[in-house]
Coordinates of C-alpha atoms in Angstrom, one line a residue:
X1 CA 64.8 71.7 75.8
X2 CA 67.0 72.0 72.8
X3 CA 68.4 75.3 71.7
X4 CA 68.6 76.6 68.2
X5 CA 71.3 78.7 66.6
X6 CA 70.6 81.9 64.9
X7 CA 73.3 83.5 62.6
X8 CA 73.6 87.3 63.1
X9 CA 75.6 89.7 60.9
X10 CA 76.1 92.5 63.5
X11 CA 75.7 92.8 67.3
X12 CA 76.1 95.8 69.7
X13 CA 76.4 94.9 73.4
X14 CA 76.6 97.5 76.2
X15 CA 77.9 96.3 79.5
X16 CA 76.8 98.7 82.2
X17 CA 77.0 98.8 86.0
X18 CA 78.5 100.4 89.0
X19 CA 82.1 101.5 88.6
X20 CA 83.0 98.6 91.0
X21 CA 81.1 95.9 89.0
X22 CA 84.0 95.2 86.6
X23 CA 82.2 96.1 83.4
X24 CA 85.4 97.4 81.7
X25 CA 87.1 94.0 82.4
X26 CA 84.1 92.1 81.2
X27 CA 83.9 94.1 78.0
X28 CA 87.6 93.9 77.3
X29 CA 87.6 90.1 77.8
X30 CA 84.6 89.7 75.5
X31 CA 86.4 92.0 73.0
X32 CA 89.6 89.9 73.1
X33 CA 87.6 86.7 72.6
X34 CA 85.9 88.3 69.6
X35 CA 89.2 89.4 68.1
X36 CA 90.6 85.9 68.4
X37 CA 87.7 84.6 66.3
X38 CA 88.6 87.0 63.5
X39 CA 85.4 89.0 63.8
X40 CA 85.6 92.7 63.1
X41 CA 84.9 94.9 66.1
X42 CA 84.9 98.4 67.5
X43 CA 84.5 99.5 71.2
X44 CA 83.6 102.5 73.2
X45 CA 84.4 102.4 77.0
X46 CA 82.7 105.1 79.0
X47 CA 84.0 105.8 82.6
X48 CA 82.7 107.9 85.5
X49 CA 84.9 111.0 86.1
X50 CA 85.3 110.1 89.8
X51 CA 87.9 107.5 90.8
X52 CA 85.3 105.9 93.0
X53 CA 81.9 107.4 92.2
X54 CA 79.1 106.9 94.8
X55 CA 77.8 103.3 94.5
X56 CA 74.5 102.9 92.7
X57 CA 74.2 106.5 91.5
X58 CA 73.6 107.7 87.9
X59 CA 77.0 109.5 87.7
X60 CA 78.7 106.4 88.9
X61 CA 77.6 104.2 86.0
X62 CA 80.5 102.6 84.1
X63 CA 79.8 101.4 80.5
X64 CA 81.6 99.4 77.8
X65 CA 80.0 99.3 74.3
X66 CA 81.2 96.6 71.9
X67 CA 80.1 96.1 68.3
X68 CA 81.1 93.0 66.4
X69 CA 80.3 92.0 62.9
X70 CA 81.0 89.6 60.0
X71 CA 81.1 92.8 57.9
X72 CA 83.8 95.6 58.0
X73 CA 82.7 98.2 60.6
X74 CA 84.0 101.6 61.5
X75 CA 82.0 102.6 64.6
X76 CA 80.9 101.0 67.9
X77 CA 77.3 101.4 66.8
X78 CA 74.6 104.0 67.2
X79 CA 72.3 101.9 69.3
X80 CA 72.6 98.6 71.3
X81 CA 71.0 95.2 70.6
X82 CA 71.8 94.0 74.1
X83 CA 72.1 95.9 77.4
X84 CA 73.6 94.2 80.4
X85 CA 72.4 96.3 83.4
X86 CA 74.0 95.3 86.7
X87 CA 71.8 97.8 88.7
X88 CA 68.9 100.2 88.3
X89 CA 71.2 103.2 87.6
X90 CA 72.8 101.3 84.7
X91 CA 69.4 100.7 83.1
X92 CA 68.2 104.2 83.6
X93 CA 71.3 105.8 82.0
X94 CA 71.5 103.4 79.1
X95 CA 67.9 102.5 78.2
X96 CA 67.6 105.3 75.7
X97 CA 70.5 103.8 73.7
X98 CA 68.9 100.4 73.4
X99 CA 67.0 99.4 70.2
X100 CA 63.3 98.8 70.6
X101 CA 62.9 95.0 70.9
X102 CA 66.4 94.7 72.2
X103 CA 67.5 92.3 75.0
X104 CA 68.0 93.6 78.6
X105 CA 70.0 91.3 80.9
X106 CA 69.2 92.6 84.4
X107 CA 70.8 91.6 87.7
X108 CA 67.7 91.7 89.9
X109 CA 69.8 92.2 93.0
X110 CA 70.7 95.6 91.7
X111 CA 67.1 96.6 91.6
X112 CA 66.3 96.5 95.3
X113 CA 64.7 99.5 97.0
X114 CA 68.1 101.1 97.9
X115 CA 69.4 100.8 94.3
X116 CA 66.1 102.1 92.9
X117 CA 66.2 105.1 95.3
X118 CA 69.8 105.9 94.4
X119 CA 68.9 105.8 90.7
X120 CA 66.1 108.4 91.3
X121 CA 63.2 106.1 90.6
X122 CA 59.9 107.2 92.3
X123 CA 59.0 105.4 95.5
X124 CA 57.5 102.0 94.8
X125 CA 58.5 102.0 91.1
X126 CA 60.6 99.1 89.8
X127 CA 61.0 99.0 86.0
X128 CA 61.5 95.2 86.1
X129 CA 58.1 94.7 87.7
X130 CA 55.9 97.3 85.8
X131 CA 55.1 97.5 82.1
X132 CA 57.7 100.3 81.4
X133 CA 60.0 97.8 79.6
X134 CA 57.2 96.4 77.4
X135 CA 58.6 95.9 73.8
X136 CA 62.0 94.7 75.2
X137 CA 63.2 91.2 75.8
X138 CA 64.0 91.3 79.5
X139 CA 66.1 88.5 80.9
X140 CA 66.0 88.7 84.7
X141 CA 68.7 86.8 86.7
X142 CA 69.9 87.2 90.3
X143 CA 73.6 87.3 89.4
X144 CA 74.6 88.1 92.9
X145 CA 72.7 85.1 94.4
X146 CA 74.0 82.7 91.8
X147 CA 77.6 83.9 92.2
X148 CA 77.4 83.3 95.9
X149 CA 75.8 79.9 95.4
X150 CA 78.7 78.9 93.1
X151 CA 81.2 79.9 95.8
X152 CA 79.3 78.6 98.8
X153 CA 82.1 76.2 99.8
X154 CA 84.9 78.8 99.4
X155 CA 85.9 80.6 102.6
X156 CA 86.1 84.1 101.2
X157 CA 83.9 86.9 102.6
X158 CA 80.7 87.8 100.9
X159 CA 82.1 91.1 99.6
X160 CA 85.0 89.3 98.0
X161 CA 82.7 86.7 96.5
X162 CA 80.5 89.4 95.0
X163 CA 83.5 90.8 93.1
X164 CA 83.3 87.8 90.8
X165 CA 79.7 88.5 89.6
X166 CA 81.0 90.1 86.4
X167 CA 82.4 86.7 85.5
X168 CA 78.9 85.1 85.8
X169 CA 77.6 87.6 83.2
X170 CA 80.6 87.0 81.0
X171 CA 80.2 83.2 81.1
X172 CA 76.5 83.6 80.3
X173 CA 77.3 85.8 77.2
X174 CA 80.0 83.3 76.1
X175 CA 77.2 80.7 76.1
X176 CA 74.7 83.0 74.4
X177 CA 77.1 83.8 71.6
X178 CA 78.5 80.3 71.3
X179 CA 82.1 81.1 72.4
X180 CA 85.0 79.2 73.8
X181 CA 86.2 80.6 77.2
X182 CA 89.8 79.5 77.1
X183 CA 91.3 83.0 76.5
X184 CA 89.6 84.4 79.6
X185 CA 90.7 81.4 81.7
X186 CA 94.3 82.0 80.6
X187 CA 93.9 85.7 81.4
X188 CA 92.7 84.8 84.9
X189 CA 95.6 82.4 85.4
X190 CA 98.0 85.2 84.5
X191 CA 96.3 87.8 86.6
X192 CA 95.6 85.7 89.7
X193 CA 98.1 82.9 89.4
X194 CA 99.6 83.6 92.8
X195 CA 96.2 84.0 94.5
X196 CA 94.7 80.5 94.3
X197 CA 91.4 81.3 96.0
X198 CA 90.7 84.3 93.8
X199 CA 91.6 82.4 90.7
X200 CA 89.4 79.5 91.5
X201 CA 86.5 81.7 92.4
X202 CA 86.6 83.6 89.2
X203 CA 86.9 80.5 87.0
X204 CA 84.2 78.7 88.9
X205 CA 81.8 81.7 88.5
X206 CA 82.7 82.0 84.8
X207 CA 81.7 78.3 84.3
X208 CA 78.5 78.8 86.5
X209 CA 77.4 81.6 84.1
X210 CA 78.0 79.4 81.1
X211 CA 76.2 76.5 82.6
X212 CA 73.3 78.6 83.6
X213 CA 72.7 79.4 79.9
X214 CA 73.1 75.7 79.1
X215 CA 70.8 74.2 81.8
X216 CA 68.0 76.7 82.4
X217 CA 65.0 76.3 80.2
X218 CA 64.4 80.1 79.7
X219 CA 66.7 80.4 76.7
X220 CA 66.0 78.6 73.4
X221 CA 68.3 80.5 71.1
X222 CA 72.1 80.9 70.8
X223 CA 73.6 83.4 68.4
X224 CA 76.6 83.1 66.0
X225 CA 78.4 85.9 64.2
X226 CA 80.7 84.6 61.4
X227 CA 84.3 85.5 60.9
X228 CA 84.7 88.9 59.0
X229 CA 86.1 89.0 55.5
X230 CA 89.2 91.0 56.1
X231 CA 92.5 91.5 54.3
X232 CA 94.7 88.5 55.0
X233 CA 97.4 88.9 57.6
X234 CA 98.0 88.6 61.3
X235 CA 95.7 90.8 63.5
X236 CA 95.4 91.7 67.1
X237 CA 93.0 93.8 69.1
X238 CA 94.5 97.2 69.8
X239 CA 93.5 100.3 71.9
X240 CA 94.5 103.8 70.8
X241 CA 97.0 104.6 73.6
X242 CA 98.6 101.2 73.2
X243 CA 98.9 101.6 69.5
X244 CA 100.4 105.1 69.9
X245 CA 102.9 103.7 72.4
X246 CA 104.0 101.0 69.9
X247 CA 104.3 103.6 67.2
X248 CA 106.7 105.7 69.4
X249 CA 108.8 102.6 70.2
X250 CA 109.0 101.6 66.6
X251 CA 110.1 105.2 65.6
X252 CA 112.7 105.2 68.3
X253 CA 114.1 101.9 67.0
X254 CA 114.0 103.1 63.3
X255 CA 115.7 106.4 64.1
X256 CA 118.3 104.9 66.4
X257 CA 117.4 107.4 69.1
X258 CA 116.7 106.6 72.8
X259 CA 113.1 107.5 73.7
X260 CA 112.6 109.6 76.8
X261 CA 109.1 110.3 78.2
X262 CA 108.7 113.1 80.7
X263 CA 105.1 112.9 81.8
X264 CA 102.7 113.8 84.6
X265 CA 99.6 111.5 85.0
X266 CA 96.4 112.9 83.5
X267 CA 93.2 111.2 82.2
X268 CA 93.0 110.0 79.4
X269 CA 96.8 110.1 78.6
X270 CA 98.2 108.2 81.6
X271 CA 98.0 104.8 79.8
X272 CA 100.9 105.8 77.5
X273 CA 103.1 106.4 80.5
X274 CA 102.0 103.0 81.9
X275 CA 102.6 101.2 78.6
X276 CA 106.0 102.7 77.7
X277 CA 107.3 102.0 81.2
X278 CA 107.1 98.3 80.4
X279 CA 109.7 98.5 77.6
X280 CA 113.0 99.2 79.3
X281 CA 114.4 96.4 77.2
X282 CA 114.2 98.8 74.2
X283 CA 116.2 101.4 76.2
X284 CA 113.1 103.5 76.8
X285 CA 113.3 105.8 79.8
X286 CA 110.1 107.0 81.5
X287 CA 110.0 109.8 84.1
X288 CA 106.9 110.7 86.2
X289 CA 107.6 114.3 87.0
X290 CA 106.1 116.3 89.8
X291 CA 104.1 118.5 87.5
X292 CA 103.3 119.2 83.8
X293 CA 106.0 121.9 83.5
X294 CA 108.7 119.6 84.9
X295 CA 107.6 116.9 82.5
X296 CA 108.0 118.9 79.3
X297 CA 111.2 120.6 80.6
X298 CA 112.8 117.2 81.2
X299 CA 111.8 116.0 77.7
X300 CA 113.3 119.2 76.2
X301 CA 116.5 118.4 78.1
X302 CA 116.5 114.9 76.7
X303 CA 116.2 116.2 73.1
X304 CA 118.9 118.8 73.7
X305 CA 121.1 115.9 74.8
X306 CA 120.5 113.9 71.6
X307 CA 117.6 111.7 72.7
X308 CA 114.0 111.6 71.4
X309 CA 112.1 113.8 73.8
X310 CA 108.4 113.0 74.4
X311 CA 105.7 114.4 76.7
X312 CA 102.1 113.2 77.0
X313 CA 99.1 115.1 78.4
X314 CA 95.6 116.2 77.9
X315 CA 94.1 119.7 77.5
X316 CA 94.7 121.2 81.0
X317 CA 98.3 119.9 80.8
X318 CA 98.8 121.4 77.4
X319 CA 97.9 124.8 78.8
X320 CA 100.6 124.4 81.5
X321 CA 103.2 123.2 79.0
X322 CA 102.7 126.2 76.7
X323 CA 105.6 128.3 77.8
X324 CA 108.1 125.4 77.5
X325 CA 106.6 124.5 74.1
X326 CA 107.6 128.1 73.1
X327 CA 111.1 127.4 74.4
X328 CA 111.3 124.2 72.2
X329 CA 110.2 126.3 69.2
X330 CA 112.9 128.9 69.9
X331 CA 115.6 126.3 70.4
X332 CA 114.4 124.4 67.2
X333 CA 114.9 121.0 68.6
X334 CA 112.9 117.8 68.1
X335 CA 110.1 117.1 70.7
X336 CA 106.8 115.2 70.4
X337 CA 103.9 116.5 72.5
X338 CA 101.0 114.0 72.6
X339 CA 97.6 115.5 73.6
X340 CA 94.8 113.0 74.3
X341 CA 91.9 115.5 74.2
X342 CA 89.0 115.5 76.6
X343 CA 86.1 117.8 77.5
X344 CA 87.0 121.3 78.8
X345 CA 87.5 124.1 79.7
X346 CA 89.5 123.8 83.0
X347 CA 89.3 120.2 84.3
X348 CA 86.0 120.0 82.4
X349 CA 84.9 116.4 81.6
X350 CA 88.0 114.3 82.5
X351 CA 86.7 111.0 81.1
X352 CA 84.6 112.2 78.2
X353 CA 85.8 112.7 74.7
X354 CA 86.0 116.0 72.8
X355 CA 88.1 117.5 70.0
X356 CA 88.7 120.4 72.3
X357 CA 92.3 121.4 71.7
X358 CA 92.9 122.1 68.0
X359 CA 92.9 125.9 68.4
X360 CA 95.1 125.6 71.5
X361 CA 97.5 123.4 69.4
X362 CA 97.5 126.0 66.6
X363 CA 97.6 129.2 68.5
X364 CA 97.9 128.6 72.2
X365 CA 101.3 130.0 73.0
X366 CA 102.7 133.5 73.4
X367 CA 104.3 135.2 70.4
X368 CA 104.5 133.8 66.9
X369 CA 105.1 130.2 67.8
X370 CA 104.3 127.8 64.9
X371 CA 104.4 124.1 65.3
X372 CA 103.3 121.2 63.1
X373 CA 100.1 119.5 64.2
X374 CA 99.0 116.0 63.1
X375 CA 96.0 114.0 64.1
X376 CA 95.1 110.3 64.6
X377 CA 91.7 109.0 63.3
X378 CA 91.3 105.5 64.8
X379 CA 93.0 103.3 67.4
X380 CA 95.1 101.5 64.8
X381 CA 96.0 104.8 63.0
X382 CA 97.7 106.0 66.2
X383 CA 100.7 103.7 65.4
X384 CA 101.3 105.4 62.0
X385 CA 100.6 108.9 63.3
X386 CA 103.1 108.5 66.2
X387 CA 105.7 107.1 63.8
X388 CA 105.1 110.1 61.5
X389 CA 105.2 112.6 64.3
X390 CA 108.7 111.4 65.2
X391 CA 109.9 111.5 61.6
X392 CA 108.7 115.1 61.1
X393 CA 110.1 116.2 64.5
X394 CA 113.7 114.9 64.0
X395 CA 114.0 115.6 60.3
X396 CA 112.6 119.2 60.5
X397 CA 114.1 120.0 64.0
X398 CA 110.8 121.1 65.5
X399 CA 108.4 120.2 68.2
X400 CA 105.3 118.4 66.9
X401 CA 101.9 118.2 68.5
X402 CA 100.0 114.9 68.0
X403 CA 96.3 115.0 68.7
X404 CA 94.2 112.0 69.8
X405 CA 91.2 112.0 72.1
X406 CA 89.5 109.9 74.8
X407 CA 87.3 108.0 72.2
X408 CA 90.4 106.9 70.2
X409 CA 92.6 106.3 73.3
X410 CA 90.2 103.9 75.0
X411 CA 88.5 102.4 72.0
X412 CA 89.7 99.1 70.4
X413 CA 89.7 97.6 66.9
X414 CA 91.5 94.8 65.0
X415 CA 95.0 95.9 63.8
X416 CA 97.0 94.3 61.1
X417 CA 100.3 95.1 62.6
X418 CA 103.4 95.7 60.4
X419 CA 106.5 93.7 60.3
X420 CA 109.4 95.7 61.8
X421 CA 111.6 95.1 58.7
X422 CA 108.9 96.8 56.5
X423 CA 108.9 100.1 58.4
X424 CA 111.0 102.8 56.8
X425 CA 114.2 104.1 58.4
X426 CA 113.9 107.5 60.1
X427 CA 117.2 109.1 59.1
X428 CA 118.7 111.3 61.7
X429 CA 121.7 113.6 61.0
X430 CA 123.7 114.7 64.0
X431 CA 126.4 117.3 63.2
X432 CA 129.6 115.7 64.2
X433 CA 132.3 118.2 63.0
X434 CA 132.7 121.7 61.7
X435 CA 132.1 122.3 58.0
X436 CA 135.1 123.3 55.9
X437 CA 135.9 127.0 56.4
X438 CA 133.9 127.1 59.7
X439 CA 135.8 128.4 62.7
X440 CA 133.0 127.5 65.2
X441 CA 129.6 126.0 65.1
X442 CA 126.9 128.2 63.5
X443 CA 123.8 126.7 65.3
X444 CA 121.2 128.6 63.2
X445 CA 122.8 128.0 59.8
X446 CA 120.0 126.2 57.7
X447 CA 119.8 123.6 55.0
X448 CA 117.3 123.5 52.1
X449 CA 114.5 122.5 54.5
X450 CA 115.4 125.6 56.6
X451 CA 116.5 123.1 59.3
X452 CA 119.3 124.0 61.6
X453 CA 122.0 121.4 62.6
X454 CA 121.5 119.0 65.6
X455 CA 124.7 119.1 67.6
X456 CA 124.9 117.0 70.7
X457 CA 126.5 118.9 73.7
X458 CA 130.0 117.6 74.4
X459 CA 130.9 117.0 70.8
X460 CA 134.4 118.3 70.4
X461 CA 134.6 121.6 68.5
X462 CA 130.8 122.1 68.5
X463 CA 130.3 124.0 71.7
X464 CA 127.3 126.3 71.4
X465 CA 124.7 128.1 73.6
X466 CA 120.9 127.9 73.4
X467 CA 118.1 129.5 75.3
X468 CA 114.7 131.2 75.1
X469 CA 115.8 134.7 74.1
X470 CA 115.6 135.6 70.4
X471 CA 118.6 134.3 68.3
X472 CA 120.7 136.1 65.8
X473 CA 120.3 134.4 62.4
X474 CA 123.1 131.9 61.7
X475 CA 125.3 132.6 64.8
X476 CA 122.6 131.9 67.4
X477 CA 123.8 134.8 69.6
X478 CA 121.2 136.6 71.6
X479 CA 119.8 139.4 69.5
X480 CA 117.3 142.3 70.2
X481 CA 117.7 143.7 66.7
X482 CA 114.2 144.5 65.4
X483 CA 114.9 143.5 61.8
X484 CA 116.5 140.2 62.9
X485 CA 113.5 139.4 65.0
X486 CA 111.1 139.8 62.1
X487 CA 113.4 137.7 59.9
X488 CA 113.6 134.9 62.5
X489 CA 109.8 134.9 63.1
X490 CA 109.2 134.6 59.3
X491 CA 111.9 131.9 59.0
X492 CA 110.5 129.8 61.8
X493 CA 107.0 130.0 60.1
X494 CA 108.5 129.2 56.7
X495 CA 110.2 126.2 58.1
X496 CA 106.9 124.8 59.4
X497 CA 105.1 125.7 56.1
X498 CA 107.9 123.9 54.1
X499 CA 107.0 120.6 55.8
X500 CA 104.1 120.5 53.3
X501 CA 106.8 119.6 50.6
X502 CA 107.7 116.5 52.6
X503 CA 104.2 115.1 53.4
X504 CA 101.8 113.2 51.1
X505 CA 99.1 115.1 49.1
X506 CA 95.6 114.8 50.5
X507 CA 93.5 111.9 49.1
X508 CA 89.8 111.4 49.2
X509 CA 88.8 108.5 51.5
X510 CA 85.9 107.8 49.2
X511 CA 83.6 109.3 46.6
X512 CA 83.9 111.3 43.4
X513 CA 86.7 114.0 43.0
X514 CA 84.2 116.7 42.2
X515 CA 80.5 117.1 43.1
X516 CA 77.9 118.4 45.4
X517 CA 79.0 117.5 48.9
X518 CA 82.4 116.9 50.6
X519 CA 82.5 115.9 54.2
X520 CA 85.9 117.0 55.6
X521 CA 86.9 115.5 58.9
X522 CA 89.8 115.2 61.3
X523 CA 90.4 112.8 64.3
X524 CA 87.9 110.5 65.8
X525 CA 84.9 111.6 63.6
X526 CA 86.5 109.2 61.0
X527 CA 84.3 106.2 61.7
X528 CA 81.0 108.0 61.8
X529 CA 81.7 110.0 58.6
X530 CA 83.0 106.9 56.7
X531 CA 80.0 104.8 57.7
X532 CA 77.5 107.5 56.8
X533 CA 79.1 108.4 53.5
X534 CA 79.3 104.7 52.6
X535 CA 75.6 104.2 53.2
X536 CA 74.7 107.3 51.2
X537 CA 76.9 106.2 48.3
X538 CA 75.2 102.8 48.3
X539 CA 71.9 104.7 47.9
X540 CA 73.3 106.4 44.8
X541 CA 74.2 109.8 46.3
X542 CA 77.4 111.5 45.1
X543 CA 79.0 112.3 48.5
X544 CA 82.8 112.4 49.1
X545 CA 84.8 112.1 52.3
X546 CA 88.3 113.5 53.0
X547 CA 90.0 113.0 56.4
X548 CA 93.0 115.1 57.5
X549 CA 96.0 113.6 59.2
X550 CA 98.2 116.7 58.6
X551 CA 96.5 119.7 60.1
X552 CA 99.5 122.1 60.2
X553 CA 100.7 122.5 57.6
X554 CA 97.8 121.3 55.4
X555 CA 98.7 119.1 52.4
X556 CA 99.5 121.3 49.4
X557 CA 96.5 120.2 47.3
X558 CA 93.8 120.6 50.0
X559 CA 92.6 124.0 48.7
X560 CA 92.0 122.6 45.2
X561 CA 90.0 119.6 46.6
X562 CA 87.8 122.0 48.6
X563 CA 87.0 124.1 45.5
X564 CA 85.8 121.0 43.6
X565 CA 82.6 120.8 45.7
X566 CA 79.5 122.9 46.1
X567 CA 79.2 122.2 49.8
X568 CA 81.9 121.4 52.4
X569 CA 80.6 120.0 55.7
X570 CA 83.0 119.8 58.7
X571 CA 81.8 117.7 61.6
X572 CA 83.6 118.2 64.9
X573 CA 83.2 117.1 68.6
X574 CA 83.6 120.7 69.6
X575 CA 82.0 124.1 69.0
X576 CA 83.7 124.6 65.6
X577 CA 87.5 124.8 65.5
X578 CA 88.9 123.2 62.2
X579 CA 86.1 125.1 60.4
X580 CA 87.6 128.5 61.6
X581 CA 91.0 127.6 60.2
X582 CA 89.6 126.2 56.9
X583 CA 87.6 129.4 56.3
X584 CA 90.6 131.5 57.2
X585 CA 93.1 129.7 54.9
X586 CA 90.9 128.8 51.9
X587 CA 88.0 131.3 52.0
X588 CA 85.6 128.4 51.7
X589 CA 82.0 128.8 53.1
X590 CA 82.2 125.5 55.0
X591 CA 79.3 124.4 57.2
X592 CA 79.9 122.9 60.6
X593 CA 78.1 120.1 62.4
X594 CA 79.0 120.2 66.1
X595 CA 78.3 117.9 69.0
X596 CA 79.7 118.8 72.5
X597 CA 78.2 116.1 74.8
X598 CA 81.3 114.1 75.7
X599 CA 80.2 111.3 73.3
X600 CA 81.0 110.7 69.6
X601 CA 78.9 111.8 66.7
X602 CA 76.8 108.8 65.4
X603 CA 76.4 107.5 61.9
X604 CA 72.6 108.4 62.0
X605 CA 73.3 112.0 63.0
X606 CA 75.8 112.3 60.2
X607 CA 73.5 110.9 57.5
X608 CA 70.7 113.3 58.6
X609 CA 73.1 116.3 58.4
X610 CA 74.6 115.3 55.0
X611 CA 71.1 114.8 53.5
X612 CA 70.3 118.5 54.1
X613 CA 72.9 119.4 51.5
X614 CA 72.1 116.8 48.9

């Protein structure tokens, strides 16, 4: 039977299975293959919270959503065209996210009586055998059986053979979407080059999946998505935490400072520690501390010694670091604190996304303790934001909080990466000798930015003492004088406020400069807002979108932009945090749209909300 080719513009696939089924690997390999073809893409991995969740259960389902398109896209899609369900639980959890008429690729071995019971289906009910999936295109295949068949003459145990079944699914999808498998074969050779039997089994099963599509007579259509029309340049697929790590490395190189990361592992920030530890050739030092407090304290020590101190964490770790962050504010030294946000409070939802920590970043320390806060919007934006966090920190002698979240951290998109020579220098001024007329170093004598000098300990003639007690203005001596304390509190605040003179003014992402509705966003809501606003603009609606990178201080012209619109909508993946600050600073009657489910806001939800104000 001959197969026909159908050209599609946009496809959303969800890979779902037990956390041991290799769905994240399958999804990331298909993603890399898509990126190599020059097709635009966006991903949304979704992990169980447990390291090894109970097999076959609903909480144990691991998912990876990939959207790829010949058009420019900004989200991983609201609903799926294809659902790969490796077991009954994967189908049950994800069926509501599949478009009616969509394709279900079901591994029948994952729908035996035990799996059905674990997925809480009623006794005797099997969705693959009743009419509950009517209206969907169900492709049933016994992936486990065919994987074992492909490996029947290999001496590995059955359990080991079954680990390759994700490669069967991947091979079949490569056939279905008319793909070349070379990049995955190269990946397998790199990963298992020293384990010949595992390498051979994975490659053999990959081919078996591809050949199954080619030889069985069930499938008469293959699909093609054309290359996207993107700005010319060299692209790669990038995940948020990777991108953020590269931005920090680039900033270290452009500032001439040695990067020191003091970190304690925490989901979803640990990947930055893993990534940066690979780059010792750039002089980067990574230290896995015994706890969050030791991690930030070591980074403060590195900055005091003239390095670029960095610490990475998530919400619970931010809480533990708060006292030491206050020390860094009092010392007025550079420090970058990266917070990859997740659902809270307490340990909350470790693997689910939430814009949960903005108020903690703004106010979550004892005393008057102002710090600049900047926010990343997409995986590729993490590079620029990390670079900018370093610039602000070293040029304004202040700790800086960089906010990302689990959705950005684990998501991927194409990135047109910069040439190193095109990145601006980050000028660092160490104080190397006393000024004329100075008898000793005045560590709190300030320049026009209200910035104190950065003197490296051990520099002859620049001996000085620092600590957490209040400082006397200019001399840096310990001071309990009440008027001095008020002066220093006001000065530290004024220094942070003055950063607004050294950042760009706020621009509209799209839409008219004045009008009925402005959607104001920050962080990972960017894609959903941009897509929704773009669709409404195409329908003739006058809707505008502004997205904040600089959250403290705000750009100087933000207040004027807000006053140009009848309605300001602020969508957030929290219970309303930015909206409190905007109302407080600008006296604007902003309206919130809040989703707190551990998953992103969708384009459809955003369109419905905006329409209420049009």
